[in-house]
GROMACS .gro file of C-alpha atoms in nm:
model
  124
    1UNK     CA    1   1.739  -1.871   3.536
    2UNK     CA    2   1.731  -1.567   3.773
    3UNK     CA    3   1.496  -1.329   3.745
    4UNK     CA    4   1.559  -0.957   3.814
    5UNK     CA    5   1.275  -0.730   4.003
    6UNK     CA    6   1.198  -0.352   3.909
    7UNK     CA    7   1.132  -0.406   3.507
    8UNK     CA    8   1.225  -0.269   3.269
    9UNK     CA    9   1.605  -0.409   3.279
   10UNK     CA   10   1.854  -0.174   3.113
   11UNK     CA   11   2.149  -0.388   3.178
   12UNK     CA   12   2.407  -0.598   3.417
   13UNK     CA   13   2.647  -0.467   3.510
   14UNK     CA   14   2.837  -0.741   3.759
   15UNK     CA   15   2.738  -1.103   3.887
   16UNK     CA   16   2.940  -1.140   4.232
   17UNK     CA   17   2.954  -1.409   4.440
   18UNK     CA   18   3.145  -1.573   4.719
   19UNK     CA   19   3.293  -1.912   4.639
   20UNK     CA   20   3.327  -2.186   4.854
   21UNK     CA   21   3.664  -2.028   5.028
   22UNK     CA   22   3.468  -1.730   5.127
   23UNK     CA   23   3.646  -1.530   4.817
   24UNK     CA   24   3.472  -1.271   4.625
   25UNK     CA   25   3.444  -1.333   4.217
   26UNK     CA   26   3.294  -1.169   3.971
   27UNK     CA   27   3.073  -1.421   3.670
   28UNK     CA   28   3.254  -1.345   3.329
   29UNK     CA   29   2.988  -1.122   3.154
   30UNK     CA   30   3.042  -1.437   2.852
   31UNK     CA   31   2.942  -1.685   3.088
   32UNK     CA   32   2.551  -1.567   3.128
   33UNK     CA   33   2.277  -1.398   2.861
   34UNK     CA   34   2.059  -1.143   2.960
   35UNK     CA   35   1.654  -1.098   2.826
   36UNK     CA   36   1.576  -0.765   2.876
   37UNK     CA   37   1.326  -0.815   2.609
   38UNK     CA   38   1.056  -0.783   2.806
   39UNK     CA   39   0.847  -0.507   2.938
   40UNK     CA   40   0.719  -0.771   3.256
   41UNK     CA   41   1.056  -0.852   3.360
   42UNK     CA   42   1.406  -0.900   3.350
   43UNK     CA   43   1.608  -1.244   3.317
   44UNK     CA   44   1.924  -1.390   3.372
   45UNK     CA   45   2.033  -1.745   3.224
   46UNK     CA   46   2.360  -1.908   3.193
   47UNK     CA   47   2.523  -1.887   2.818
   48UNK     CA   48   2.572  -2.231   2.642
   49UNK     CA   49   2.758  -2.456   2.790
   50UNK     CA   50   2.759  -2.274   3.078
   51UNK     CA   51   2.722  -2.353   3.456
   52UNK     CA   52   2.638  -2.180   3.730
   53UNK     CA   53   2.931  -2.165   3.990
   54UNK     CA   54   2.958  -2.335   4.341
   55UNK     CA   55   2.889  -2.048   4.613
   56UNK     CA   56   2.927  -2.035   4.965
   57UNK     CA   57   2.578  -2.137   5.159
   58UNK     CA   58   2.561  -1.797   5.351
   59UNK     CA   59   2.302  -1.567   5.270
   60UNK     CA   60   2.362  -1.302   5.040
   61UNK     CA   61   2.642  -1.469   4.879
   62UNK     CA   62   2.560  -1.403   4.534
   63UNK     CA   63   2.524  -1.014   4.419
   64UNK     CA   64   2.406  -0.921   4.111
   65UNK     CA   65   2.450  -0.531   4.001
   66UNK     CA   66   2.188  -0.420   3.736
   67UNK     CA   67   2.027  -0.101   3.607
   68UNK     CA   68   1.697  -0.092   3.542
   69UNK     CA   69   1.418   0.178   3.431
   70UNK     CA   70   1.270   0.371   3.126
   71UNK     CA   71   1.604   0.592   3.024
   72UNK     CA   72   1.764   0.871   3.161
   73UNK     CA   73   1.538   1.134   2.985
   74UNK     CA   74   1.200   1.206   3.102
   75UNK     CA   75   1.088   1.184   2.761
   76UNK     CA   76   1.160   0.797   2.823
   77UNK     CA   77   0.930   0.713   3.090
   78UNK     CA   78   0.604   0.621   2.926
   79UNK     CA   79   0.342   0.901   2.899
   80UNK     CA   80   0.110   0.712   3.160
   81UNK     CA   81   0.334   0.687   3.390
   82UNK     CA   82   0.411   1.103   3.383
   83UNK     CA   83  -0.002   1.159   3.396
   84UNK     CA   84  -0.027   0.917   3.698
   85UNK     CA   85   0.229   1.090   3.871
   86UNK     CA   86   0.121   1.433   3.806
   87UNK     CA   87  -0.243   1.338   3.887
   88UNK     CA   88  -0.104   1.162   4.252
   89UNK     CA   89   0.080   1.523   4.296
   90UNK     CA   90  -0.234   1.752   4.204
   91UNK     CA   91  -0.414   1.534   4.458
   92UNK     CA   92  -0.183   1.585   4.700
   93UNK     CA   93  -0.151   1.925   4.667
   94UNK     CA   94  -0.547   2.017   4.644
   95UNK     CA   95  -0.564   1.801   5.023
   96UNK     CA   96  -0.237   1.894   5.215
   97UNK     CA   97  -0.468   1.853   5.461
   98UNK     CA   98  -0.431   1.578   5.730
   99UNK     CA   99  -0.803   1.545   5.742
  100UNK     CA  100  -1.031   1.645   5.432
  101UNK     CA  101  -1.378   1.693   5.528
  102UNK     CA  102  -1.689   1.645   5.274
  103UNK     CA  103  -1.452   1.608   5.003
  104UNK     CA  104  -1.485   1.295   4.812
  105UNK     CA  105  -1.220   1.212   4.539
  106UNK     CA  106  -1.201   1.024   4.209
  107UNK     CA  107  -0.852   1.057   4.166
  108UNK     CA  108  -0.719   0.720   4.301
  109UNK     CA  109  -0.900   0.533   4.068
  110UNK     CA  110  -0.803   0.769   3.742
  111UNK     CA  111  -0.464   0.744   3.910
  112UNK     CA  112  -0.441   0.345   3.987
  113UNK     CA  113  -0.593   0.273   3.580
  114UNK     CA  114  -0.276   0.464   3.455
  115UNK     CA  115  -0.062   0.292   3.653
  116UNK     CA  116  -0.220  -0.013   3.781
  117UNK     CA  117  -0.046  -0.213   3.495
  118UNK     CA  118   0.306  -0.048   3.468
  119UNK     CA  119   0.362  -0.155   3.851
  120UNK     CA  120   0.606  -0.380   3.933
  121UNK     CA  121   0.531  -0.702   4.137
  122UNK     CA  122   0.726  -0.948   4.426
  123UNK     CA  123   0.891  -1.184   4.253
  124UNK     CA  124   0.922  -1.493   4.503
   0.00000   0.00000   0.00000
């Protein structure tokens, strides 16, 4: 099972890799299922029956091509997402300042609750 950073997964479009000859092919889309189920994050695993293919040991050898996000409209990105984000700008705005003095703000905190649990993690 692979699994895909930057939730939430839209789709795949490719699996590339380089087989043992140092040739570039592409995974038939048939040969793999994808879980984009999940708000957390996104999965590959191999189709029944299926088997991974023998790749060249060089790094990046295997490239996988994948869309991921709310939508395309804004309307799509979840609502505290758009507040975070246009709390974070306010801030910025109201300090363009390099150096605020006496000025103590409760922003970040408003700011990291609405989208503290939206953000997306390492996966290692």
């Amino acid at each position: 099972m692979i699994d895909l950073p930057r939730p939430p997964l839209q789709s795949v479009e490719s699996i590339k890799y380089l087989d043992t000859a140092g040739s570039e092919q592409t995974m038939p889309p048939d040969s793999y299922v994808i879980d984009a189920s999940s708000d957390e994050i996104g999965r590959i695993a191999l189709a029944w029956t299926q088997y991974w293919p023998i790749t060249r040991c060089s790094i990046n050898s295997v490239l996988i091509r994948f869309m991921a996000g709310y939508g395309d409209a804004p309307e799509d990105v979840p609502q505290t997402i758009r507040q975070g984000i246009l709390i974070e700008i306010s801030n910025l705005y109201e300090n363009r300042e390099d150096i605020v003095v006496g000025r103590t703000s409760r922003c970040f905190r408003c700011q990291r609750r609405l989208l503290g649990h939206n953000r997306a993690l390492s996966v290692e």
